[in-house]
PDB file of C-alpha atoms and ligand atoms in Angstrom:
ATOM      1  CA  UNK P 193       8.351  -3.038 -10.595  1.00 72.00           C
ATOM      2  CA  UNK P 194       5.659  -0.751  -9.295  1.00 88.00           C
ATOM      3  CA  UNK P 195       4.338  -3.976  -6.842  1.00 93.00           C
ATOM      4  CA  UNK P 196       7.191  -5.526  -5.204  1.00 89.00           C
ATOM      5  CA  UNK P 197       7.861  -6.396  -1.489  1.00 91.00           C
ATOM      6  CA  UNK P 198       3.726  -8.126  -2.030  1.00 97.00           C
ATOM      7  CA  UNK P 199       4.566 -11.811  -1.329  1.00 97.00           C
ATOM      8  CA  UNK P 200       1.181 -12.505  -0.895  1.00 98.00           C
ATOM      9  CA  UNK P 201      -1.271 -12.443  -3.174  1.00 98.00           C
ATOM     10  CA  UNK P 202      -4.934 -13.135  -3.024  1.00 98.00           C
ATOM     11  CA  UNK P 203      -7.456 -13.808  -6.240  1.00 98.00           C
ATOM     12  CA  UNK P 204     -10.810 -13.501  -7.266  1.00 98.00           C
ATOM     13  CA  UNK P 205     -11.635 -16.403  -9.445  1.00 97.00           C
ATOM     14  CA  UNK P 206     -14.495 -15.970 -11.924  1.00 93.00           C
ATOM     15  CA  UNK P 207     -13.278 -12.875 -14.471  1.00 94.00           C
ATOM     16  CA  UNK P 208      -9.964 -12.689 -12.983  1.00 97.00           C
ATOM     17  CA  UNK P 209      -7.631 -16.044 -12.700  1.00 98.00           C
ATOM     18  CA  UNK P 210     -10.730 -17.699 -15.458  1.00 97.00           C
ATOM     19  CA  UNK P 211     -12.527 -15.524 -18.449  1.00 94.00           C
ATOM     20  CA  UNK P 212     -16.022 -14.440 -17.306  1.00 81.00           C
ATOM     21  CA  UNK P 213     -18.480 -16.283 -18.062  1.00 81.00           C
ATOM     22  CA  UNK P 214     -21.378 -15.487 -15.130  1.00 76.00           C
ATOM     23  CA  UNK P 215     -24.209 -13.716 -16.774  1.00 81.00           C
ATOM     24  CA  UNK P 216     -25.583 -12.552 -13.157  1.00 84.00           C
ATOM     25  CA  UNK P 217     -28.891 -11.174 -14.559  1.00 86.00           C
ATOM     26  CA  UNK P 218     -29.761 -14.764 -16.110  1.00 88.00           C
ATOM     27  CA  UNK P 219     -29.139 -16.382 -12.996  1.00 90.00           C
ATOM     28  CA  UNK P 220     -31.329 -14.143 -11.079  1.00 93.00           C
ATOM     29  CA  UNK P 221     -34.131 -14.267 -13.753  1.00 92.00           C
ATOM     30  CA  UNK P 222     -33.526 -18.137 -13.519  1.00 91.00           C
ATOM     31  CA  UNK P 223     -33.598 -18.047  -9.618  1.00 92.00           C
ATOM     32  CA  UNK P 224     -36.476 -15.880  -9.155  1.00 90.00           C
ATOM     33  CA  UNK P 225     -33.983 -12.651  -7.737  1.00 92.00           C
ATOM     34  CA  UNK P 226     -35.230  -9.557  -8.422  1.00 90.00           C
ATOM     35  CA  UNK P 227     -32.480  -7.060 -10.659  1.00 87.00           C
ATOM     36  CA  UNK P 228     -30.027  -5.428  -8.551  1.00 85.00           C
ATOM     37  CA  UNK P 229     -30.002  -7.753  -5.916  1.00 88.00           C
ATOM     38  CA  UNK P 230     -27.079  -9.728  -4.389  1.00 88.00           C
ATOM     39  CA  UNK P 231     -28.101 -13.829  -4.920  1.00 90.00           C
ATOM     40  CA  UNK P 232     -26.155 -15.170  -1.953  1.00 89.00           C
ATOM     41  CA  UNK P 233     -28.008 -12.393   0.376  1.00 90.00           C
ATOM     42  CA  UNK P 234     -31.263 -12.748  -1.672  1.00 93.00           C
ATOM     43  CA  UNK P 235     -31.160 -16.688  -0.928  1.00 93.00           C
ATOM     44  CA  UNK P 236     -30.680 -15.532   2.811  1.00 91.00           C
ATOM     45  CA  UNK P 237     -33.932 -13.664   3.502  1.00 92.00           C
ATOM     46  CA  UNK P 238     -36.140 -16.233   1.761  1.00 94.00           C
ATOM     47  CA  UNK P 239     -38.031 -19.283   3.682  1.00 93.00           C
ATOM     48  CA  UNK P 240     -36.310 -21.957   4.257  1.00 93.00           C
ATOM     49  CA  UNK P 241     -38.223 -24.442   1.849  1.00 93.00           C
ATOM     50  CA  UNK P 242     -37.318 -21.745  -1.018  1.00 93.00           C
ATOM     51  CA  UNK P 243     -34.155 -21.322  -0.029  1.00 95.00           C
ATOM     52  CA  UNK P 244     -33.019 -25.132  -0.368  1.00 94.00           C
ATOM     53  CA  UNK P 245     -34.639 -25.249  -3.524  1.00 94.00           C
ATOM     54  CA  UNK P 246     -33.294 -21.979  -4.595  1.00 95.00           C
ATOM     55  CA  UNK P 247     -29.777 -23.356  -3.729  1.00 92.00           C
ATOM     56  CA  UNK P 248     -30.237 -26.551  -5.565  1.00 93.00           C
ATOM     57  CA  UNK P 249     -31.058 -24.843  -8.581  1.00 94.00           C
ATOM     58  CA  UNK P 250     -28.002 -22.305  -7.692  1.00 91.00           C
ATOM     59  CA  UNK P 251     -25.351 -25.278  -7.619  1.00 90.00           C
ATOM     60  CA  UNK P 252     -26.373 -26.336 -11.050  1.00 92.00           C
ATOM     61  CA  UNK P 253     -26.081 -23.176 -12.916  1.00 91.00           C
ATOM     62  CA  UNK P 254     -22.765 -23.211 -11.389  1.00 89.00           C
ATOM     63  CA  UNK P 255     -21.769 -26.525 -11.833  1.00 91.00           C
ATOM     64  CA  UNK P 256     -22.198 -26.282 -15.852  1.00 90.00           C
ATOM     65  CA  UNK P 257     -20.041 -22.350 -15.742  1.00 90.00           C
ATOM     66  CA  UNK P 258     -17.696 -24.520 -13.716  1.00 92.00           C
ATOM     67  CA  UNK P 259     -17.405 -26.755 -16.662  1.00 93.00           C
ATOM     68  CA  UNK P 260     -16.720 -24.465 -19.018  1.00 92.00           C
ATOM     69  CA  UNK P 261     -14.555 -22.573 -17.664  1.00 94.00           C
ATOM     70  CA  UNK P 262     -10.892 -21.038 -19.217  1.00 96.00           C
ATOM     71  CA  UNK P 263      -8.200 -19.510 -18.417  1.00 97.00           C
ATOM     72  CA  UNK P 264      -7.325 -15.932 -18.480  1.00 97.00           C
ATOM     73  CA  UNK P 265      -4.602 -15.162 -21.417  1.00 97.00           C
ATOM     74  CA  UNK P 266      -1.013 -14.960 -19.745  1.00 98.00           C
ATOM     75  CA  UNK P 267      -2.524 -16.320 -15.569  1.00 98.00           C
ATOM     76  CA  UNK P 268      -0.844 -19.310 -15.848  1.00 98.00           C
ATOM     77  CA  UNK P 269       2.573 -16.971 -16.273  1.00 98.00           C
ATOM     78  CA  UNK P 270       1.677 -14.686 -13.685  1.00 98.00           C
ATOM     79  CA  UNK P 271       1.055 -17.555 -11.331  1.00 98.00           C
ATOM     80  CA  UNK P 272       4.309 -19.707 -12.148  1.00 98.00           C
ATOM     81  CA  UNK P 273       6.001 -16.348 -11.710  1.00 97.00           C
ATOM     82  CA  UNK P 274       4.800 -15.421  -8.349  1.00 98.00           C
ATOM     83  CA  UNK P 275       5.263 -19.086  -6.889  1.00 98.00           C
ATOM     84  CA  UNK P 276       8.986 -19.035  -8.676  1.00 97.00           C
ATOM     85  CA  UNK P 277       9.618 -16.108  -6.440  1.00 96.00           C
ATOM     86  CA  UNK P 278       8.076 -17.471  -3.232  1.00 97.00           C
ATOM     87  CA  UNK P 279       4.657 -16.118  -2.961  1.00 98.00           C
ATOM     88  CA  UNK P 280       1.990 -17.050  -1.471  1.00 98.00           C
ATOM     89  CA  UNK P 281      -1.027 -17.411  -4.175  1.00 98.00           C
ATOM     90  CA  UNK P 282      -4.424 -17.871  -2.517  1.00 98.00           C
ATOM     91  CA  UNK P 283      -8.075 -17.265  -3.586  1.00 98.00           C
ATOM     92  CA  UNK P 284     -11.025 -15.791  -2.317  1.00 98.00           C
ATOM     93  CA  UNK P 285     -14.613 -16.813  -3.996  1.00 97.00           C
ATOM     94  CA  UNK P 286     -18.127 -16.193  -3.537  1.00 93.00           C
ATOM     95  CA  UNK P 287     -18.690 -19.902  -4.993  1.00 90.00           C
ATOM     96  CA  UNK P 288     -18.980 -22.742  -2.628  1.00 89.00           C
ATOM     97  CA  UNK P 289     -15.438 -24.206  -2.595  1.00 94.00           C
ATOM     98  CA  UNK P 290     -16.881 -27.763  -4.492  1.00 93.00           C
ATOM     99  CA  UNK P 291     -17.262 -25.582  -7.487  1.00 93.00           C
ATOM    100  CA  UNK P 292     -14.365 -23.629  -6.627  1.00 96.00           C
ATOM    101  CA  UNK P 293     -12.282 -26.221  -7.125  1.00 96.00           C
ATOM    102  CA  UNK P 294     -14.402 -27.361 -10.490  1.00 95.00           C
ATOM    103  CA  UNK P 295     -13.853 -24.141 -12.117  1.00 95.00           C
ATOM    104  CA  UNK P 296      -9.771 -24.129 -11.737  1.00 97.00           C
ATOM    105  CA  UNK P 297      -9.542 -27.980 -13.192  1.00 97.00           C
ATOM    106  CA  UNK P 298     -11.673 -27.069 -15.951  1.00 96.00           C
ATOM    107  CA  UNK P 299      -9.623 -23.856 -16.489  1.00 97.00           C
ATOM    108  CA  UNK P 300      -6.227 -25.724 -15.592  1.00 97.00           C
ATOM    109  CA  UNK P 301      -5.400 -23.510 -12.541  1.00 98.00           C
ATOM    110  CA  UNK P 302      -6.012 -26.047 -10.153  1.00 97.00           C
ATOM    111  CA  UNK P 303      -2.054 -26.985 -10.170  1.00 98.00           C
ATOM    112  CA  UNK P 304      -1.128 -23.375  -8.723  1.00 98.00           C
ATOM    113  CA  UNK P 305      -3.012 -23.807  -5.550  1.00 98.00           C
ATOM    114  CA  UNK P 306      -3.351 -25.808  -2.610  1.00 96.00           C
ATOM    115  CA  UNK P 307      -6.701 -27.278  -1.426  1.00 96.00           C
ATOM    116  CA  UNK P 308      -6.649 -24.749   2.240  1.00 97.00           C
ATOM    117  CA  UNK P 309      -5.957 -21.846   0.228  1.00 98.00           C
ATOM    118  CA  UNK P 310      -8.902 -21.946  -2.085  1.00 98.00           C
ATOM    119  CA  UNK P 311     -11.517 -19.980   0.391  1.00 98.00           C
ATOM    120  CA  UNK P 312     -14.847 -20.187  -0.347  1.00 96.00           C
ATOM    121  CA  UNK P 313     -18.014 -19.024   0.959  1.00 92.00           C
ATOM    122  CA  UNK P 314     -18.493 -21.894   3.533  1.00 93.00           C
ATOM    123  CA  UNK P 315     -15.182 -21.242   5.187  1.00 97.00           C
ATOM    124  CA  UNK P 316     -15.860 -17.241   5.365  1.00 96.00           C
ATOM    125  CA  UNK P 317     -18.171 -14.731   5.548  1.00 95.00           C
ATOM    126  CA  UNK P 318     -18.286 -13.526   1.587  1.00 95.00           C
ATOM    127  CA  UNK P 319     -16.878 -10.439  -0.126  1.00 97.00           C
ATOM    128  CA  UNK P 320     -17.215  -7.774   0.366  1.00 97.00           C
ATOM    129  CA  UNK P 321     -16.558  -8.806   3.984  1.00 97.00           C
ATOM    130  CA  UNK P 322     -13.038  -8.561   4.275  1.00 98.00           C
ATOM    131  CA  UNK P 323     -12.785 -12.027   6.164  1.00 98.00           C
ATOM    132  CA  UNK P 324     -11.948 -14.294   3.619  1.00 98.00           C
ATOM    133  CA  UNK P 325      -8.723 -11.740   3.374  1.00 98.00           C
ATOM    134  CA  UNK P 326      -8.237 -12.096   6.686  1.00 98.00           C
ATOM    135  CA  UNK P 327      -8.449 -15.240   7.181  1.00 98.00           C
ATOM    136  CA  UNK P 328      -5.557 -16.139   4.279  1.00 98.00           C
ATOM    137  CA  UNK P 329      -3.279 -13.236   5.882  1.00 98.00           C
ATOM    138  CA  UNK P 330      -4.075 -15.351   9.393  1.00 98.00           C
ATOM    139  CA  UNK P 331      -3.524 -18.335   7.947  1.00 98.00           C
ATOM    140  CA  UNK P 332       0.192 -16.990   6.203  1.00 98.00           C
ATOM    141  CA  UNK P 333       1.235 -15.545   9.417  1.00 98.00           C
ATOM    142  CA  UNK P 334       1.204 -12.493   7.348  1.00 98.00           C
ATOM    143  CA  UNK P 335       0.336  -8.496   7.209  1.00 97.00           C
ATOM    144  CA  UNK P 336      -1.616  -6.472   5.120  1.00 98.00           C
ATOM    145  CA  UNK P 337       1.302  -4.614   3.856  1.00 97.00           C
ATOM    146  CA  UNK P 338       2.503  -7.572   2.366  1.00 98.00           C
ATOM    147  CA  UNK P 339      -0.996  -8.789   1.135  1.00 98.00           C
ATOM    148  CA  UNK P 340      -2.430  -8.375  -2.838  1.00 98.00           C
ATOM    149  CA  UNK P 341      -5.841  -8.573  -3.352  1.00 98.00           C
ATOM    150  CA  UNK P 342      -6.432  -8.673  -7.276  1.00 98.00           C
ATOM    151  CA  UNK P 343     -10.204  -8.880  -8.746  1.00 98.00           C
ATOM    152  CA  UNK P 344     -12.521  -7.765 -11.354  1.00 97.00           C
ATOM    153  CA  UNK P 345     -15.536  -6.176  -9.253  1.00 96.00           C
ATOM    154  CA  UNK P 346     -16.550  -4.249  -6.471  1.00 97.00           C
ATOM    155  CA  UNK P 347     -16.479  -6.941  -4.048  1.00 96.00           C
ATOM    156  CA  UNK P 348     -13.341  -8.007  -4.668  1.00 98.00           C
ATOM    157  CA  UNK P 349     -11.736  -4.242  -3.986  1.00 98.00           C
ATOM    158  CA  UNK P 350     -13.721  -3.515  -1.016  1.00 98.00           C
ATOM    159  CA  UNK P 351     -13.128  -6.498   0.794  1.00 98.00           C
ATOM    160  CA  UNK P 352      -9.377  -6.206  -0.016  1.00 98.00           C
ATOM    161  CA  UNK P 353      -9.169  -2.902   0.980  1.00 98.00           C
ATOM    162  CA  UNK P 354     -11.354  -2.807   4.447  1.00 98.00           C
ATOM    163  CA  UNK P 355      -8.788  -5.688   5.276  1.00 98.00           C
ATOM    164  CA  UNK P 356      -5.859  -2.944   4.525  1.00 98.00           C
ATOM    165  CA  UNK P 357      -4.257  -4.755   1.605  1.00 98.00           C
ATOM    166  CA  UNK P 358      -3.483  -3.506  -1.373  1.00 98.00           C
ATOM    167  CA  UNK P 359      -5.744  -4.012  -4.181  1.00 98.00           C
ATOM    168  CA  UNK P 360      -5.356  -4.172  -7.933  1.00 98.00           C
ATOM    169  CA  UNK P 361      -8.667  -3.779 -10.242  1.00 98.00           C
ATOM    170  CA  UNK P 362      -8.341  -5.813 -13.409  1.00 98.00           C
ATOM    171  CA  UNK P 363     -10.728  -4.462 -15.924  1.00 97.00           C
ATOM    172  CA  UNK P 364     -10.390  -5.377 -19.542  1.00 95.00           C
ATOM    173  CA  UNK P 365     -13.069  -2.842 -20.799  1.00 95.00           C
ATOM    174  CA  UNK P 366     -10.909   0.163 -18.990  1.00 96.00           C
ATOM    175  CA  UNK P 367     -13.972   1.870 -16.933  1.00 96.00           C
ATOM    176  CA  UNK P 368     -12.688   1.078 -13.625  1.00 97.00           C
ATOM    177  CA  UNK P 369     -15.541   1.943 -11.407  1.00 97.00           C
ATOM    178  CA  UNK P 370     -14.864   2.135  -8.408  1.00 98.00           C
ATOM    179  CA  UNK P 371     -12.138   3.912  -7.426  1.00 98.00           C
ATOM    180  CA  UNK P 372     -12.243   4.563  -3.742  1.00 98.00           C
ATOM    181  CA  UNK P 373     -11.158   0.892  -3.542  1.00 98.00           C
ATOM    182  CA  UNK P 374      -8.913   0.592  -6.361  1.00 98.00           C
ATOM    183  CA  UNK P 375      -4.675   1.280  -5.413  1.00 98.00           C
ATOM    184  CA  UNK P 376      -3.644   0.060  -9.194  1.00 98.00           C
ATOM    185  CA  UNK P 377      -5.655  -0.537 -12.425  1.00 98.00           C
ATOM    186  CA  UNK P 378      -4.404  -2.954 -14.923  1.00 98.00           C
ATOM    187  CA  UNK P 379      -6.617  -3.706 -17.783  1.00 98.00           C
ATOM    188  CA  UNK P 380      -4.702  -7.525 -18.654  1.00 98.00           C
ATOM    189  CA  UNK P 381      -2.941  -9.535 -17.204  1.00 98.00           C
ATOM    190  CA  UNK P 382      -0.173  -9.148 -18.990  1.00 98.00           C
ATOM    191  CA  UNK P 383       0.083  -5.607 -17.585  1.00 97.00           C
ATOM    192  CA  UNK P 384       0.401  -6.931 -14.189  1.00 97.00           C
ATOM    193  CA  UNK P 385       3.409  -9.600 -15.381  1.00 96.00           C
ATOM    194  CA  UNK P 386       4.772  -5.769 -16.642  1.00 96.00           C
ATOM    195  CA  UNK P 387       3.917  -4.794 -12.554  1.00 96.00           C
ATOM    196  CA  UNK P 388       6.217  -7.438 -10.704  1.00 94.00           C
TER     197      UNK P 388
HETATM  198 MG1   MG X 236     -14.953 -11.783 -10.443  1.00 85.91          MG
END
């Protein structure tokens, strides 16, 4: 029970509560965003004709992911677990909260969490920021030494970590870049059940 004493816990959606499906070089190519570059920042700095467009087009790549979107083998148990025990479970997306909230009905998540907990980017700054983090600690009347921030990427850790939570990297392939942001590595889900 490496993890106790968290009682709240904080999620990145796409590749961690649902299986990955975001091909992030397509979607640039498809947007017009040259490689390496962050789409939500890219969209930013362009004018504001291409930017509408830009965003229209964005919403509709996202809207079909959102649609197909599963669950990650053994969430739902890690979830039901965590609520049984009196956690808080929030989540903290880079997706407009619409889609947010798309993605976990298609995946079947949608029952774990309620509507002010799913944070998206209209409602915070996005990850890596750390406000989205602490916003939910805010909202929870809560501390970052009881706070979880689990994810699959870079932005996930570093905006868990600059917020002084404790973050868990969940990397199936076992590389776990990263690690000046990383406090635990798990490489399923499953693992982390092991964890609590
Ligand atoms: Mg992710």
């Amino acid at each position: 029970m490496i993890l106790q004493g968290y009682n709240h816990w904080i999620f990145d959606m796409d590749g961690t509560l649902t299986m990955p499906v975001h091909d992030f070089d397509k979607i640039r190519t498809e947007l017009g965003v040259e490689e390496g570059h962050s789409i939500l920042e890219a969209i930013e700095n362009m004018s504001d004709g291409k930017a509408i467009e830009t965003k229209r087009k964005l919403t509709r790549i996202e809207t079909d992911l959102a649609n197909q979107a599963s669950p990650q083998p053994d969430i739902e148990s890690l979830l039901g677990r965590l609520i049984n025990r009196g956690c808080k479970v929030g989540i903290l997306t880079r997706n407009d909260e619409q889609i947010a909230h798309r993605t976990l009905q298609a995946a079947g998540l949608d029952i774990f969490f309620e509507d002010r907990v799913i944070i998206g980017r209209e409602t915070c700054k996005p990850k890596p920021d750390p406000a989205g983090v602490l916003y939910l600690m805010e909202m929870w009347h809560t501390t970052a030494e009881s706070t979880i921030v689990v994810g699959d990427y870079l932005h996930d850790l570093k905006a868990g970590f600059e917020a002084g939570a404790t973050t868990v990297h969940f990397d199936s392939s076992e590389v776990y870049e990263w690690p000046e942001y990383t406090h635990h590595r798990v490489s399923s889900i499953n693992q982390l059940l092991a964890m609590i």
